[in-house]
Coordinates of C-alpha atoms in Angstrom, one line a residue:
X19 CA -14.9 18.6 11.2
X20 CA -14.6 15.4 8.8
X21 CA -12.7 12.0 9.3
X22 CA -10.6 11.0 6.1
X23 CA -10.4 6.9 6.1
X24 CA -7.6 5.3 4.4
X25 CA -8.4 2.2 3.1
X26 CA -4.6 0.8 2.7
X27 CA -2.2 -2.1 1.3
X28 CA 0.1 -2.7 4.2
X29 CA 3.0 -2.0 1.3
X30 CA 2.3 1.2 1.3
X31 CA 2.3 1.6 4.8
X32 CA 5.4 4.4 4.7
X33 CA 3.7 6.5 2.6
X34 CA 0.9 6.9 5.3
X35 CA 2.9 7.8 7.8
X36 CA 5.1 10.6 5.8
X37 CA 1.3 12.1 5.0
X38 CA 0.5 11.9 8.8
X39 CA 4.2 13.6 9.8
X40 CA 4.0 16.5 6.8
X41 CA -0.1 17.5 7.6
X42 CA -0.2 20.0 10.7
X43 CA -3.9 20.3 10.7
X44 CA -4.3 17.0 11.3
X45 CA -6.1 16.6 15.0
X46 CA -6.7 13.1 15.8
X47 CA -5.6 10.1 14.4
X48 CA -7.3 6.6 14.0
X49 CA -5.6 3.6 13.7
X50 CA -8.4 0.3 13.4
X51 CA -7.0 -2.6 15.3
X52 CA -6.4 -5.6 13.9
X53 CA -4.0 -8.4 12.8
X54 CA -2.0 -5.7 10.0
X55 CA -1.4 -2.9 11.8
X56 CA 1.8 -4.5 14.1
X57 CA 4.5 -2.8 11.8
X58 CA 2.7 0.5 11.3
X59 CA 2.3 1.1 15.0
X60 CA 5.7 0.8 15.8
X61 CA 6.6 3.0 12.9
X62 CA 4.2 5.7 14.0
X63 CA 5.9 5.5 17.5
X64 CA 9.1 5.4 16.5
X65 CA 7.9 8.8 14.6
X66 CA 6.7 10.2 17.3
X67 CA 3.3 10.2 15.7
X68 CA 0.3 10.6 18.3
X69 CA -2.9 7.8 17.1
X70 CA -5.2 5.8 19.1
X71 CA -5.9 2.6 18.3
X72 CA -9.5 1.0 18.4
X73 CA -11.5 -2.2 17.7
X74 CA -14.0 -0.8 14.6
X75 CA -17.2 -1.1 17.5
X76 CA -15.4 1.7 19.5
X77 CA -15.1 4.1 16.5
X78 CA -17.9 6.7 16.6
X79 CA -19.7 6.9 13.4
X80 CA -19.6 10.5 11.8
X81 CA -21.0 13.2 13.5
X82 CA -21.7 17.2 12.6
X83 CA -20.9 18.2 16.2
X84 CA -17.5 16.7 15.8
X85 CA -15.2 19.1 15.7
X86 CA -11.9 17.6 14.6
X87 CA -10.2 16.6 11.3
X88 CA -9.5 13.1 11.9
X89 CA -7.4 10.9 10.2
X90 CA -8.9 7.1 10.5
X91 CA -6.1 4.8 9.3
X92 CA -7.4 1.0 7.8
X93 CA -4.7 -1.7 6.6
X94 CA -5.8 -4.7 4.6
X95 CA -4.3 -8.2 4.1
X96 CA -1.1 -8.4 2.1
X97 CA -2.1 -11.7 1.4
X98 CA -5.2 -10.8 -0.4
X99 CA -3.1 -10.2 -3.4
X100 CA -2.7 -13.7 -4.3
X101 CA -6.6 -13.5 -5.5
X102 CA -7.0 -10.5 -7.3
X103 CA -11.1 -11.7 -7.0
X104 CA -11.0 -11.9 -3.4
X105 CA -8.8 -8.5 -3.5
X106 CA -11.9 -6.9 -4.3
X107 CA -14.3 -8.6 -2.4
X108 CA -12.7 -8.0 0.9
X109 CA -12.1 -4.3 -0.4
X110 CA -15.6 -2.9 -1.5
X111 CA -17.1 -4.7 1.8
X112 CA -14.2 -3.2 3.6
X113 CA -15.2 0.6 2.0
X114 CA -19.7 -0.1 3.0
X115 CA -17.8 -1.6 6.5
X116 CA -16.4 2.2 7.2
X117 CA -18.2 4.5 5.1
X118 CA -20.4 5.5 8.1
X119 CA -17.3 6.3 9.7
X120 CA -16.1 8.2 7.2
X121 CA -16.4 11.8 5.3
X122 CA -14.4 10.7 2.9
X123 CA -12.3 7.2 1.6
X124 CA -9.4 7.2 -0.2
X125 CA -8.0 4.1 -1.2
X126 CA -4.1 3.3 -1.4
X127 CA -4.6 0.8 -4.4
X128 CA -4.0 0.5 -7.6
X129 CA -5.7 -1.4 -9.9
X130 CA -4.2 -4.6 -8.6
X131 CA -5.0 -6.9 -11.4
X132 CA -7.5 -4.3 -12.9
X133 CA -9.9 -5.5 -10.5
X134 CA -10.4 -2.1 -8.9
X135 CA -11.0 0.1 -12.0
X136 CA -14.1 0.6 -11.5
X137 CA -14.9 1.1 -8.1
X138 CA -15.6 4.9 -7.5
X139 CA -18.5 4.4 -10.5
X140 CA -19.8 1.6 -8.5
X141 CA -20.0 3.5 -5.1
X142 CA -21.2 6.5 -6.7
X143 CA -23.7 4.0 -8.4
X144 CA -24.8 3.2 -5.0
X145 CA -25.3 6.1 -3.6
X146 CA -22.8 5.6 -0.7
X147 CA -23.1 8.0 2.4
X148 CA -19.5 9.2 1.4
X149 CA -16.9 9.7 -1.6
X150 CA -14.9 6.8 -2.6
X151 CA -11.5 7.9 -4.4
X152 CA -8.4 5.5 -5.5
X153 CA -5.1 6.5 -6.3
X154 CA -4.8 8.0 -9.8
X155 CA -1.6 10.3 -11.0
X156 CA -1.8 14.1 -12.5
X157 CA -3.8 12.4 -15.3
X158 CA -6.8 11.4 -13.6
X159 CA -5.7 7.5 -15.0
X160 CA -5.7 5.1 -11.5
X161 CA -2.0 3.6 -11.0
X162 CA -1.2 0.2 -11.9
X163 CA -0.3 -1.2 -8.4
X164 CA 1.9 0.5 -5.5
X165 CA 4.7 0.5 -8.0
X166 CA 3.1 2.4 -10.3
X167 CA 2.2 5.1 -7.3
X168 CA 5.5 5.6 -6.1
X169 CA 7.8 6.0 -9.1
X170 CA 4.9 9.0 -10.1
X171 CA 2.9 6.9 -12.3
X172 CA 1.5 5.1 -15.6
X173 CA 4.1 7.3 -17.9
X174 CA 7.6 6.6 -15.3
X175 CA 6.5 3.4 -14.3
X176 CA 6.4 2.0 -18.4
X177 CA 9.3 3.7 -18.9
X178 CA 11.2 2.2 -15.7
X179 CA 9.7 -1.2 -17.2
X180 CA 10.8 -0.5 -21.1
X181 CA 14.5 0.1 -19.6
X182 CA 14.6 -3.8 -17.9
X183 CA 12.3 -5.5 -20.5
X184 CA 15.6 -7.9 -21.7
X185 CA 14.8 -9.9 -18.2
X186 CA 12.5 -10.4 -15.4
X187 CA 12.9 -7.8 -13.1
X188 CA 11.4 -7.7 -9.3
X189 CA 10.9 -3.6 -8.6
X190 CA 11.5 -3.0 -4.4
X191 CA 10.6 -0.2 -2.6
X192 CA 11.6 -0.7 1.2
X193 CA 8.4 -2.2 1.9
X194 CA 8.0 -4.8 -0.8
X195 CA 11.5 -5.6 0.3
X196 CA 9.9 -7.0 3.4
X197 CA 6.2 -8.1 1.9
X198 CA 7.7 -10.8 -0.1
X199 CA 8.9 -13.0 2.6
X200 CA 5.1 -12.6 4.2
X201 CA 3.5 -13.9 0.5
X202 CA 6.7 -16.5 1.3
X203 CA 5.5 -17.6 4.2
X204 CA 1.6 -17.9 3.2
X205 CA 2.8 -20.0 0.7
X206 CA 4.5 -22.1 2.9
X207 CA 1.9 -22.5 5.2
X208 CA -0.4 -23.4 2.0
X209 CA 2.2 -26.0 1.1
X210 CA 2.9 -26.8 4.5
X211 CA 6.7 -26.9 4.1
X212 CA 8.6 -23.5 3.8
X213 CA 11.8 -24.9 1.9
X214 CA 9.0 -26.3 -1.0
X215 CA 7.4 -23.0 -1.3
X216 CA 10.9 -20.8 -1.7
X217 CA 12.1 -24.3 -4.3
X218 CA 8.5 -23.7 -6.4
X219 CA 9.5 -19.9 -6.1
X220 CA 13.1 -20.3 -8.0
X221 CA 11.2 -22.7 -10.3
X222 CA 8.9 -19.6 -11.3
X223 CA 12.4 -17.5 -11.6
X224 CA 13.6 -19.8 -14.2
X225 CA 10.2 -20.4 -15.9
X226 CA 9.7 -16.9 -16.4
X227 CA 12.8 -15.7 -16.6
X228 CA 13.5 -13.4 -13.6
X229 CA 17.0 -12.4 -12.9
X230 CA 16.8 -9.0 -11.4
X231 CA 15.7 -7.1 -8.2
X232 CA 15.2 -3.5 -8.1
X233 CA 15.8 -1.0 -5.8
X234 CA 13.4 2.1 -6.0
X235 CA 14.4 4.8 -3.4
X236 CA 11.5 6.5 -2.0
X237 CA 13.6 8.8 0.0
X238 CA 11.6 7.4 2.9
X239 CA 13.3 5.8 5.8
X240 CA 10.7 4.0 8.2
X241 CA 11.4 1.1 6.9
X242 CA 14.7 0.1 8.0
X243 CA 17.5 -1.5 6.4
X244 CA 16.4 -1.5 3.0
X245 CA 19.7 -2.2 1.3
X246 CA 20.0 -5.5 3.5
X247 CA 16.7 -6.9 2.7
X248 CA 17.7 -6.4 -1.5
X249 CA 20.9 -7.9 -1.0
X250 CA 19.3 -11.1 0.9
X251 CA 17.1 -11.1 -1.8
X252 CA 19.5 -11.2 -4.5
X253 CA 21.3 -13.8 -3.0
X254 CA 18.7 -16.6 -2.2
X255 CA 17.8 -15.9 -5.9
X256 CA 21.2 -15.3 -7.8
X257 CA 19.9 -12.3 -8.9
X258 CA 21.4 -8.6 -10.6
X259 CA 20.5 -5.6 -8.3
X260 CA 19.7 -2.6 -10.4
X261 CA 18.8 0.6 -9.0
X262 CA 16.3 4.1 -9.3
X263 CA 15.6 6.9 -7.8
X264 CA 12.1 7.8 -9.2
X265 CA 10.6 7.0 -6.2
X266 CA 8.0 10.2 -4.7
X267 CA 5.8 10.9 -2.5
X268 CA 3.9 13.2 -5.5
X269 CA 0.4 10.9 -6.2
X270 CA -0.1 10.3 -2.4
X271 CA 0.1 13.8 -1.3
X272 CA -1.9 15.0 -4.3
X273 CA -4.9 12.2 -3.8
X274 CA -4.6 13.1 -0.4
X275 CA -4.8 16.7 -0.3
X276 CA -7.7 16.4 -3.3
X277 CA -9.8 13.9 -0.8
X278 CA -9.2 16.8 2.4
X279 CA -9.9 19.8 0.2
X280 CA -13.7 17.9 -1.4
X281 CA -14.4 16.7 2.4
X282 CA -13.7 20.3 4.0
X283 CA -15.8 22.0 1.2

């Protein structure tokens, strides 16, 4: 039986784990240790989610006397987002890294600063042991960024965009909620002074001309406290809290089940 690896932004971390609650035929899951997996582990306990977690040089590579469909979980760097370049370095070596681990990849990205566009061409290019798939809505068209995933894609996600155009708007699902005081605090550490990073942060706000945070309800709930984190926000930042609901689970599940149905064939 074939092992699915997902290749993962830590943001969309809750999205992985409804996937790995709703599939049944799932029979072992992977998680690969390292420094991003804290919060996801304790979410997938607190689930009651069964997983193993190993160092990458315990994994077995892919074998046709397996006989299990396994689930091998990967989460990058948030941080790498603050160098869309190094975004996609760290991602394609990531993808040769597992592909002899894998059956199948399926990355939860986006384009991320259209720096991934491209990147099932160029592992198809290279004749990789395994497909490489991203996440792209009913339209075959890959989604912006994790936003752009969870509100359902390019045509919601301009339209959700077209309705706050009048300001700067932050758009939060629960998980961004938390991610931002991370990029916070690499900034600080860059800076070496929290209190000038979150001051040049406010400076952006006014330069640019922020003056909202959104809340887009997934109608996940492992992340908690959701509504606390946007209302902390709001405040440090003066800000007007708007709200949707066109949060979904649709494009995961769909990329998902695609990826399981071509690596079952």
């Amino acid at each position: 039986m074939p092992t699915m690896t997902i290749i993962s932004c830590k943001i969309m971390q809750d999205e992985i784990i409804w996937i790995l609650e709703n599939d049944t035929g799932i029979e072992e899951i992977i998680v690969a240790d390292n420094d991003n997996i804290g919060e996801f582990v304790e979410k997938l306990d607190k689930a009651n989610i069964h997983y193993s977690t190993l160092p990458l040089g315990n994994i077995s590579p892919i074998s046709d006397e397996s006989n299990k469909y396994t689930v091998l979980i990967y989460m990058m760097e948030l941080g790498l987002h603050r160098n869309p370049k190094e975004l996609k370095k760290k991602i394609y070596e990531t993808v040769e890294i597992l592909a002899p681990y894998s059956s199948g990849i399926l990355l939860f990205y986006g384009l991320c600063g259209n720096v991934l566009g491209n990147i099932e061409t160029d592992f198809a290019a290279n004749s990789l042991s395994c497909p490489v798939h991203i996440l792209k809505d009913n339209k075959e068209r890959i989604v912006d960024d994790c936003i752009g995933a969870t509100v359902g894609g390019t045509e919601n996600y301009l339209k959700i965009l077209k309705s706050v155009s009048d300001a700067g708007t932050y758009l939060f699902t629960p998980m961004y909620s938390r991610g931002w005081r991370e990029l916070l605090d690499i900034n600080s550490r860059l800076h070496g002074d929290p209190d000038k990073a979150l001051k040049m942060m406010k400076k952006t706000h006014e330069m640019v001309g922020y003056k909202r945070v959104a809340k887009i309800n997934t109608g996940l709930t492992y992340t908690e406290n959701f509504d606390d984190a946007i209302k902390e926000f709001a405040e440090i930042f003066d800000f007007e809290i708007l709200e949707f609901d066109n949060g979904n689970q649709k494009i995961f599940e769909d990329c998902y089940l695609k990826m399981k149905t071509e690596i079952k064939a």
